[in-house]
Coordinates of C-alpha atoms and ligand atoms in Angstrom, one line a residue:
X106 CA -0.1 -0.3 -0.1
X107 CA 1.7 3.0 -1.6
X108 CA -0.5 5.4 0.8
X109 CA 0.7 3.9 3.9
X110 CA 4.1 6.0 3.5
X111 CA 2.5 9.3 4.0
X112 CA 0.2 8.0 7.5
X113 CA 2.2 9.2 10.9
X114 CA 3.9 6.3 12.6
X115 CA 2.4 6.7 16.1
X116 CA 5.4 5.7 18.7
X117 CA 5.1 4.0 21.8
X118 CA 6.2 6.5 24.8
X119 CA 8.9 4.6 27.4
X120 CA 11.2 6.6 29.7
X121 CA 10.0 9.8 28.5
X122 CA 10.9 9.1 25.1
X123 CA 9.2 8.0 21.5
X124 CA 10.3 4.8 20.2
X125 CA 9.2 2.1 17.6
X126 CA 8.5 -1.3 18.9
X127 CA 11.5 -3.6 18.9
X128 CA 9.8 -5.3 16.1
X129 CA 8.9 -2.4 14.0
X130 CA 5.6 -4.1 13.6
X131 CA 2.7 -1.8 13.3
X132 CA -1.6 -1.6 13.3
X133 CA -3.6 0.2 11.0
X134 CA -5.5 2.7 12.7
X135 CA -8.8 3.6 11.0
X136 CA -11.6 6.2 10.7
X137 CA -14.5 3.9 11.6
X138 CA -16.9 7.1 10.0
X139 CA -15.4 5.9 6.6
X140 CA -13.2 2.9 6.8
X141 CA -9.9 4.7 5.9
X142 CA -6.7 3.8 7.7
X143 CA -5.4 7.3 9.3
X144 CA -2.3 6.6 11.3
X145 CA -0.3 3.5 12.0
X146 CA 0.7 2.3 15.6
X147 CA 3.5 0.5 17.1
X148 CA 2.5 -3.2 17.9
X149 CA 4.2 -3.9 20.9
X150 CA 5.9 -7.4 22.2
X151 CA 6.5 -8.8 25.7
X152 CA 9.8 -7.3 25.8
X153 CA 8.9 -3.7 24.9
X154 CA 6.3 -3.9 27.7
X155 CA 8.8 -5.1 29.9
X156 CA 11.2 -2.1 28.8
X157 CA 8.1 0.0 30.0
X158 CA 7.7 -1.3 33.1
X159 CA 11.3 -1.4 33.9
X160 CA 11.5 2.2 33.3
X161 CA 8.5 3.0 35.4
X162 CA 10.1 0.4 38.0
X163 CA 13.0 2.8 38.1
X164 CA 11.1 5.8 38.0
X165 CA 9.4 4.8 41.3
X166 CA 12.2 3.3 43.4
X167 CA 15.1 5.6 42.2
X168 CA 13.3 8.6 41.0
X169 CA 12.2 11.6 42.9
X170 CA 8.7 11.6 42.0
X171 CA 7.3 9.7 45.3
X172 CA 9.3 12.1 47.0
X173 CA 7.8 15.3 45.8
X174 CA 5.7 17.0 48.3
X175 CA 2.2 16.7 47.3
X176 CA 2.0 20.0 46.1
X177 CA 4.3 20.0 43.6
X178 CA 3.0 16.4 42.7
X179 CA -0.3 18.2 42.8
X180 CA 1.1 20.8 40.4
X181 CA 2.5 18.8 37.8
X182 CA -1.0 17.6 37.2
X183 CA -2.5 21.3 37.1
X184 CA -0.1 21.8 34.1
X185 CA -1.4 18.3 32.2
X186 CA -4.6 19.7 33.1
X187 CA -4.1 23.3 31.5
X188 CA -2.2 21.6 28.6
X189 CA -5.2 19.6 28.2
X190 CA -7.3 22.6 27.4
X191 CA -4.8 24.3 25.5
X192 CA -5.0 21.3 23.1
X193 CA -9.3 20.8 23.4
X194 CA -9.8 21.4 19.8
X195 CA -6.9 19.1 18.2
X196 CA -7.5 16.1 21.1
X197 CA -11.5 16.3 20.5
X198 CA -10.9 15.9 16.8
X199 CA -8.3 13.1 16.8
X200 CA -11.1 11.5 19.4
X201 CA -13.7 11.7 17.0
X202 CA -12.1 10.8 13.9
X203 CA -10.7 7.7 15.8
X204 CA -13.3 6.5 17.7
X205 CA -16.2 7.8 15.6
X206 CA -17.9 9.7 18.7
X207 CA -19.7 13.0 17.7
X208 CA -17.3 15.8 17.9
X209 CA -19.8 17.4 20.4
X210 CA -19.4 14.4 23.0
X211 CA -15.6 14.5 22.4
X212 CA -15.4 17.7 23.4
X213 CA -17.3 16.9 26.7
X214 CA -14.5 13.9 27.0
X215 CA -11.8 16.6 26.6
X216 CA -13.1 18.6 29.1
X217 CA -13.9 16.0 31.8
X218 CA -10.4 14.5 31.0
X219 CA -8.9 18.1 31.9
X220 CA -11.5 18.2 35.0
X221 CA -10.0 14.6 36.0
X222 CA -6.4 16.1 36.5
X223 CA -7.3 18.6 38.1
X224 CA -9.4 17.3 40.9
X225 CA -6.8 14.4 41.4
X226 CA -4.1 17.6 41.3
X227 CA -6.1 18.9 44.0
X228 CA -6.6 15.9 46.0
X229 CA -2.9 15.0 46.1
X230 CA -2.5 17.5 49.1
X231 CA -5.5 15.7 50.8
X232 CA -4.3 12.6 51.3
X233 CA -3.6 12.2 55.2
X234 CA -3.3 9.6 57.4
X235 CA -4.8 8.7 60.9
X236 CA -3.7 8.3 64.3
X237 CA -5.3 5.1 65.8
X238 CA -6.1 5.4 69.6
X239 CA -4.5 2.6 70.9
X240 CA -4.6 1.8 74.7
X241 CA -0.8 1.4 75.0
X242 CA 1.6 4.1 75.9
X243 CA 2.6 4.3 72.0
X244 CA 1.7 6.1 69.3
X245 CA -0.1 4.6 66.6
X246 CA 0.0 6.1 62.8
X247 CA -1.4 5.3 59.6
X248 CA 0.3 6.7 56.7
X249 CA -0.9 6.0 53.3
X250 CA 1.9 5.3 50.6
X251 CA 2.2 5.3 46.8
X252 CA 1.4 1.5 46.0
X253 CA 4.2 1.4 43.0
X254 CA 4.4 0.5 39.7
X255 CA 0.8 0.2 38.0
X256 CA -0.3 -1.3 34.9
X257 CA -3.2 0.3 33.2
X258 CA -5.5 -1.4 30.7
X259 CA -8.0 0.9 29.2
X260 CA -11.1 0.1 26.2
X261 CA -12.3 2.1 23.3
X262 CA -15.2 3.6 23.9
X263 CA -13.9 7.0 25.9
X264 CA -10.0 6.4 24.9
X265 CA -8.9 9.8 26.4
X266 CA -11.2 10.1 29.5
X267 CA -10.2 6.6 30.3
X268 CA -6.9 7.3 30.2
X269 CA -7.5 10.1 32.4
X270 CA -9.6 8.3 34.9
X271 CA -6.6 5.8 35.1
X272 CA -3.6 8.1 35.2
X273 CA -4.5 11.3 37.0
X274 CA -5.2 9.3 40.6
X275 CA -2.1 7.1 40.1
X276 CA -0.1 10.4 39.5
X277 CA -1.7 12.1 42.6
X278 CA -0.7 9.4 44.8
X279 CA 3.2 9.0 43.8
X280 CA 2.6 5.9 41.6
X281 CA 4.8 5.4 38.2
X282 CA 2.2 4.0 35.7
X283 CA 2.3 2.0 32.2
X284 CA -0.7 2.4 30.2
X285 CA -2.0 0.4 27.7
X286 CA -4.8 1.8 25.0
X287 CA -7.2 -0.3 23.5
X288 CA -5.6 -1.6 19.9
X289 CA -7.9 0.4 17.8
X290 CA -7.9 3.4 19.4
X291 CA -4.6 4.7 21.0
X292 CA -4.3 8.1 19.1
X293 CA -5.5 10.6 22.2
X294 CA -3.7 8.4 24.7
X295 CA -0.3 9.4 22.3
X296 CA -1.1 12.6 22.1
X297 CA -1.4 12.7 26.0
X298 CA 1.9 11.3 25.8
X299 CA 3.2 14.7 24.3
X300 CA 1.5 16.5 27.1
X301 CA 3.3 14.5 29.5
X302 CA 6.8 14.6 27.7
X303 CA 6.4 18.7 27.5
X304 CA 5.6 19.0 31.6
X305 CA 9.1 19.7 32.6
X306 CA 8.9 18.6 36.2
X307 CA 7.2 15.4 35.7
X308 CA 10.9 12.8 35.4
X309 CA 10.8 10.2 32.8
X310 CA 9.5 7.2 33.2
X311 CA 6.8 8.1 35.7
X312 CA 4.3 7.8 32.7
X313 CA 5.0 5.3 29.9
X314 CA 2.4 4.5 27.4
X315 CA 2.5 1.4 25.3
X316 CA 0.1 0.3 22.5
X317 CA -0.4 -3.2 21.4
X318 CA -2.6 -6.5 21.7
X319 CA -4.3 -7.5 24.9
X320 CA -3.3 -10.8 25.2
X321 CA 0.7 -9.5 25.0
X322 CA 0.9 -6.1 26.4
X323 CA -2.3 -6.6 28.5
X324 CA -1.2 -9.8 29.9
X325 CA 2.4 -8.8 30.4
X326 CA 1.3 -5.9 33.0
X327 CA -1.1 -8.5 34.6
X328 CA 1.5 -11.1 35.2
X329 CA 4.9 -9.4 35.9
X330 CA 6.4 -9.3 39.0
X331 CA 7.3 -6.0 38.9
X332 CA 3.9 -4.7 38.6
X333 CA 2.4 -4.0 42.2
X334 CA -1.2 -3.1 40.7
X335 CA -3.5 -3.4 37.6
X336 CA -6.4 -1.2 36.9
X337 CA -8.3 -2.4 34.2
X338 CA -11.7 -1.2 32.2
X339 CA -12.8 -3.6 29.7
X340 CA -15.1 -6.7 29.4
X341 CA -16.1 -8.9 32.2
X342 CA -14.4 -12.1 30.4
X343 CA -10.9 -10.0 30.1
X344 CA -11.6 -9.0 33.8
X345 CA -11.2 -12.6 35.0
X346 CA -8.5 -13.2 33.0
X347 CA -6.4 -10.3 34.4
X348 CA -7.5 -11.4 38.2
X349 CA -6.6 -15.2 37.6
X350 CA -2.8 -13.6 36.3
X351 CA -2.3 -11.1 39.2
X352 CA -3.3 -14.2 41.3
X353 CA -0.6 -16.7 39.8
X354 CA 1.9 -14.0 39.8
X355 CA 2.8 -11.8 43.0
X356 CA -0.6 -11.0 44.2
X357 CA -0.7 -8.0 42.6
X358 CA -3.4 -5.3 44.0
X359 CA -6.2 -5.4 40.9
X360 CA -8.8 -3.0 40.1
X361 CA -12.0 -3.8 38.0
X362 CA -14.4 -1.8 35.8
X363 CA -16.5 -4.1 33.8
X364 CA -19.2 -4.6 31.6
X365 CA -23.1 -4.0 32.5
X366 CA -26.6 -4.5 31.9
X367 CA -28.2 -1.7 33.3
X368 CA -32.1 -1.2 34.3
X369 CA -33.5 2.0 33.4
X370 CA -36.9 2.0 35.0
X371 CA -40.0 4.0 34.2
X372 CA -43.2 3.7 36.3
X373 CA -46.4 5.5 35.1
X374 CA -46.3 8.6 36.9
X375 CA -43.1 10.0 35.9
X376 CA -42.6 13.2 33.5
X377 CA -43.7 11.3 30.2
X378 CA -41.7 13.3 28.0
X379 CA -38.3 13.9 30.1
X380 CA -38.8 9.4 30.5
X381 CA -38.5 9.5 26.9
X382 CA -35.7 11.4 26.5
X383 CA -34.1 9.7 29.4
X384 CA -34.6 6.4 27.7
X385 CA -33.1 7.5 24.8
X386 CA -30.3 9.0 25.9
X387 CA -29.8 6.4 28.1
X388 CA -29.6 4.0 25.5
X389 CA -28.0 5.7 22.5
X390 CA -25.1 8.4 23.8
X391 CA -22.1 7.6 22.6
X392 CA -23.8 5.2 20.3
X393 CA -24.4 2.7 23.1
X394 CA -20.7 1.7 23.6
X395 CA -21.3 3.0 27.5
X396 CA -20.8 0.2 30.1
X397 CA -23.3 2.2 32.0
X398 CA -25.8 2.2 28.8
X399 CA -29.5 1.8 30.2
X400 CA -30.1 -1.1 27.8
X401 CA -32.8 -2.8 29.5
X402 CA -35.7 -0.3 29.7
X403 CA -38.2 -1.7 32.2
X404 CA -41.4 0.4 31.4
X405 CA -44.6 0.2 33.7
X406 CA -47.5 -1.5 32.0
X407 CA -50.2 1.1 32.0
X408 CA -47.7 3.2 30.1
X409 CA -45.7 0.3 28.0
X410 CA -47.5 0.8 24.7
X411 CA -47.7 4.6 24.7
X412 CA -43.9 4.5 25.6
X413 CA -42.7 2.2 22.9
X414 CA -44.2 4.4 20.2
X415 CA -43.0 7.5 21.6
X416 CA -39.6 6.4 21.8
X417 CA -39.5 5.2 18.3
X418 CA -41.3 8.3 16.8
X419 CA -38.0 10.5 19.1
X420 CA -35.3 8.2 17.9
X421 CA -35.9 8.9 14.3
X422 CA -35.0 12.0 15.1
X423 CA -31.7 10.9 16.2
X424 CA -29.1 12.5 13.7
X425 CA -27.0 9.5 12.1
X426 CA -23.8 11.3 10.4
X427 CA -20.6 12.4 10.4
X428 CA -18.7 12.7 13.6
X429 CA -17.5 15.5 12.6
X430 CA -20.3 17.3 12.1
X431 CA -22.0 19.4 15.0
X432 CA -25.5 17.9 14.3
X433 CA -24.7 14.4 14.4
X434 CA -25.5 13.1 17.8
X435 CA -24.9 9.3 16.6
X436 CA -21.8 8.2 15.0
X437 CA -20.0 4.9 13.8
X438 CA -19.2 1.8 15.9
X439 CA -15.7 1.6 16.5
X440 CA -15.0 -1.2 14.2
X441 CA -16.3 -3.3 11.9
X442 CA -15.7 -6.3 13.8
X443 CA -17.8 -4.8 16.5
X444 CA -20.4 -3.7 14.5
X445 CA -21.1 -7.2 13.7
X446 CA -21.2 -8.5 16.7
X447 CA -23.9 -6.0 17.8
X448 CA -25.9 -7.1 14.4
X449 CA -25.5 -10.5 15.4
X450 CA -27.4 -9.5 19.0
X451 CA -30.0 -8.0 16.8
X452 CA -30.5 -11.3 15.3
X453 CA -30.3 -13.2 18.1
X454 CA -33.2 -10.8 19.4
X455 CA -35.6 -11.3 16.5
X456 CA -35.2 -15.1 16.7
X457 CA -36.0 -15.6 19.9
X458 CA -39.2 -13.7 19.2
X459 CA -38.5 -10.2 20.3
X460 CA -40.2 -7.6 18.3
X461 CA -38.2 -5.5 16.1
X462 CA -39.8 -1.9 16.3
X463 CA -37.1 0.1 14.9
X464 CA -33.6 0.3 13.5
X465 CA -31.6 -2.8 13.3
X466 CA -30.0 -1.8 9.9
X467 CA -26.9 -0.3 8.3
X468 CA -27.9 3.0 6.5
X469 CA -26.6 3.4 3.0
X470 CA -26.1 6.3 1.1
X471 CA -23.3 8.6 1.9
X472 CA -22.7 6.6 5.3
X473 CA -22.5 3.2 3.3
X474 CA -18.5 3.5 3.7
X475 CA -18.8 3.8 7.6
X476 CA -19.3 1.5 10.2
X477 CA -22.7 2.6 11.2
X478 CA -25.5 1.1 12.3
X479 CA -29.4 2.7 13.1
X480 CA -30.6 3.2 16.6
X481 CA -32.2 0.0 17.2
X482 CA -35.3 -0.8 19.7
X483 CA -36.7 -3.7 20.5
X484 CA -40.5 -4.7 22.2
X485 CA -41.8 -7.6 23.7
X486 CA -38.7 -8.6 25.1
X487 CA -38.3 -10.9 28.0
X488 CA -35.5 -10.7 30.3
X489 CA -34.2 -14.4 29.8
X490 CA -33.5 -13.6 26.0
X491 CA -29.8 -13.1 25.1
X492 CA -30.6 -9.2 24.1
X493 CA -31.9 -9.0 27.6
X494 CA -28.9 -10.8 29.4
X495 CA -25.9 -9.7 27.5
X496 CA -23.9 -6.4 27.0
X497 CA -24.4 -5.5 23.7
X498 CA -22.6 -2.5 23.6
X499 CA -24.4 -1.0 20.7
X500 CA -27.3 0.8 19.9
X501 CA -30.0 -1.7 21.0
X502 CA -32.6 -1.1 23.4
X503 CA -34.7 -3.7 24.6
X504 CA -37.6 -2.4 26.0
X505 CA -39.5 -5.1 29.2
X506 CA -42.9 -4.3 30.6
X507 CA -43.2 -4.8 34.2
X508 CA -46.2 -4.7 36.9
X509 CA -45.5 -2.8 40.0
X510 CA -42.3 -2.1 42.2
X511 CA -41.8 -5.4 43.0
X512 CA -41.6 -7.1 39.7
X513 CA -39.3 -3.9 38.6
X514 CA -36.7 -4.6 41.3
X515 CA -37.0 -8.2 40.8
X516 CA -36.4 -7.8 36.7
X517 CA -33.8 -4.9 37.7
X518 CA -31.6 -7.6 39.7
X519 CA -32.4 -10.5 37.3
X520 CA -29.0 -9.8 36.0
X521 CA -25.3 -10.8 36.8
X522 CA -24.2 -7.6 36.4
X523 CA -24.3 -4.4 38.7
X524 CA -22.7 -1.5 37.2
X525 CA -25.5 1.3 37.1
X526 CA -29.6 1.7 37.5
X527 CA -32.1 4.4 37.0
X528 CA -35.9 5.1 38.2
X529 CA -37.9 7.4 37.0
X530 CA -40.9 8.6 39.1
X531 CA -42.4 11.5 41.0
X532 CA -42.7 9.5 43.9
X533 CA -39.7 10.4 46.4
X534 CA -40.6 7.5 48.4
X535 CA -40.4 5.1 45.9
X536 CA -37.6 6.2 44.1
X537 CA -36.0 5.9 47.9
X538 CA -37.0 2.4 47.6
X539 CA -36.2 1.3 44.6
X540 CA -32.4 2.9 44.8
X541 CA -32.2 0.7 48.1
X542 CA -33.0 -2.3 46.5
X543 CA -31.6 -2.2 43.2
X544 CA -28.3 -4.1 43.6
X545 CA -25.5 -1.7 41.5
X546 CA -22.8 0.9 42.1
X547 CA -24.8 4.0 40.3
X548 CA -28.5 4.9 40.7
X549 CA -29.8 8.1 39.1
X550 CA -33.0 9.5 40.0
X551 CA -34.9 10.8 37.2
X552 CA -31.9 11.3 34.8
X553 CA -29.2 8.6 33.1
X554 CA -25.5 8.9 32.8
X555 CA -24.4 12.2 34.3
X556 CA -20.5 10.9 35.7
X557 CA -18.6 13.5 37.9
X558 CA -14.9 12.6 38.9
X559 CA -16.2 13.6 42.4
X560 CA -18.2 10.9 43.1
X561 CA -17.6 7.1 42.8
X562 CA -17.9 5.0 39.7
X563 CA -17.7 1.3 39.8
X564 CA -20.1 -2.0 40.1
X565 CA -21.7 -4.6 42.4
X566 CA -21.8 -8.3 41.3
X567 CA -19.8 -9.2 37.6
X568 CA -19.7 -5.5 36.8
X569 CA -16.2 -4.9 38.5
X570 CA -14.2 -4.4 42.1
X571 CA -13.5 -1.5 43.7
X572 CA -14.4 2.1 42.9
X573 CA -12.5 4.9 40.4
X574 CA -13.1 8.6 40.7
X575 CA -13.8 10.9 43.5
X576 CA -11.8 9.8 46.9
X577 CA -12.3 6.5 46.3
X578 CA -10.3 6.6 43.4
X579 CA -6.9 7.3 45.0
X580 CA -7.4 5.1 47.3
X581 CA -6.6 2.1 44.6
X582 CA -3.1 3.7 44.0
X583 CA -2.3 3.9 48.1
X584 CA -1.2 1.3 50.2
X585 CA -2.0 1.8 53.7
X586 CA 1.2 1.2 56.6
X587 CA 0.3 0.9 60.3
X588 CA 3.0 2.1 62.3
X589 CA 3.4 2.1 65.9
X590 CA 5.7 4.1 68.0
X591 CA 6.6 2.5 71.4
X592 CA 6.5 5.9 74.1
X593 CA 7.8 3.6 77.0
X594 CA 11.1 3.8 77.8
X595 CA 12.8 1.0 79.0
X596 CA 12.4 -2.7 79.2
X597 CA 9.7 -4.8 77.3
X598 CA 7.5 -6.5 79.9
X599 CA 7.5 -9.7 78.7
X600 CA 11.3 -10.5 79.8
Ligands
NAD268 P1 -12.1 -5.6 26.3 O1 -12.0 -6.3 27.7 O2 -12.0 -6.6 25.0 O3 -10.7 -4.9 26.1 C1 -10.4 -4.1 27.0 C2 -8.6 -3.7 27.1 O4 -8.2 -4.9 27.6 C3 -8.4 -3.3 25.6 O5 -7.3 -2.9 25.9 C4 -7.7 -4.7 25.5 O6 -6.8 -4.7 24.2 C5 -7.1 -5.3 26.5 N1 -7.4 -6.8 26.7 C6 -7.7 -7.8 25.7 N2 -7.4 -9.0 26.1 C7 -6.3 -9.0 27.4 C8 -5.9 -10.0 28.0 N3 -6.2 -11.2 27.9 N4 -5.4 -9.3 29.0 C9 -5.0 -8.0 29.3 N5 -5.6 -7.3 28.3 C10 -6.4 -7.8 27.6 O7 -13.2 -4.4 26.0 P2 -13.4 -3.6 25.1 O8 -14.2 -4.2 23.7 O9 -12.6 -3.0 24.8 O10 -14.3 -2.2 25.8 C11 -15.5 -2.7 26.0 C12 -15.8 -3.1 27.6 O11 -15.5 -2.5 28.9 C13 -17.0 -3.7 27.7 O12 -17.6 -4.6 28.5 C14 -17.9 -2.4 28.8 O13 -18.8 -2.3 29.6 C15 -16.4 -1.8 29.4 N6 -16.4 -1.1 29.8 C16 -16.5 -1.0 31.3 C17 -16.3 0.5 31.8 C18 -16.7 0.7 33.7 O14 -16.4 1.8 34.3 N7 -17.4 -0.4 34.2 C19 -16.3 1.8 31.3 C20 -16.0 1.3 29.9 C21 -16.0 0.3 29.4

């Protein structure tokens, strides 16, 4: 392919430098809106990954980073935040071109990424220990220390924001990191690497970014005895393999942010128009490629028929189109393989007897060259069908009827997942009853999806282990050290 010569060759970011992988092999990076190759990314080997881990190890063990004062570390994070803001337009365009997300959403993501560095920059100076009230003549202290070298593995749906969620709290805590972006969407993480390279007070080796295959780079991060902690966001299946690898190597600490099949529950007394918007936004935002997507839409029987009709009518107004066009509400799916996977679920829904009310097809015309898929709505779904049980991670809504609160809760909890959920009602007492009984890590009332760096994020059941964001997010990167200082001079009573 002669055209490839002109493509940018993205590099690995290891020990403060931009380098090719040892074998020099690359992966084509696509624009999913038109199927064109936009860059070449390094396909790192196990040895490349080890090089990055050794750099992080050295930066952590020998470097000055974790001896920096908290203020100084915080200031480094503030500088990163400012640089992200300066680069907003470029980062948003790159994110949109590489992941297919609408430009307006990509801009939100860039803002959120900057806010994440600001928040954790501020939190760096709020890491405090305790004085424990022990009964003896002793001073018992609890100190918080950085956990060490962290392997961080992220998915493709929010490439820049997921990198920020991982790197910012780790740096605030004083850790060194090796981040692995998803193979299809490395562009903005590597742009972020340029920001790290330009921040003068960030020692080399503290941040490393290695692109490549999950079972190669990700697996090495999970297995390496030199890594103290792995933070993973992705599918439940890969989360399980990471947990196993961590257990079988050096018992490194693990946090997992995994999949979901979140219920979005609508009662007949809720504001109807807001509910329709909430149902659509909850499941179709970011093309449905959202871990907390409200993909099971539970609707109370008296309004079920009217609800499905109104939802389908309004969904026709969702503009599917070029992600760089500001009017676009839904872009393409991330890869052609992923679109095929989502289409497989549409087929399964039909086969199992759900009724396809809207969508299900690839749009033609100008969009035919990209990996687009229409917003798709099924009704007459029961909670045992595959489209109601398995995470589709695409624009497919399963609308399920229920009869009263008890059944709503039973259906909401009848899933192996427990990431998120929402309830729509004007009855505040009912809202509280529901949110107390739904087994999930994030519950919204009369909204779905707002996410803030100040508030914790993570799942119950098979949706994960641990919490990111907020004050919880920094604890993942801190060890707790208990110190006992004897205040009694003289011999110890035992002798
Ligand atoms: P994925 O699990 O296939 O991949 C995630 C990352 O893991 C990628 O970087 C991939 O290369 C890497 N990986 C793959 N195999 C690996 C292995 N054997 N060892 C180590 N790393 C490996 O997930 P995906 O398709 O990229 O992303 C979609 C999934 O992510 C969905 O299940 C979604 O729910 C989940 N997700 C969860 C959250 C959350 O906060 N809970 C947020 C976003 C996405």
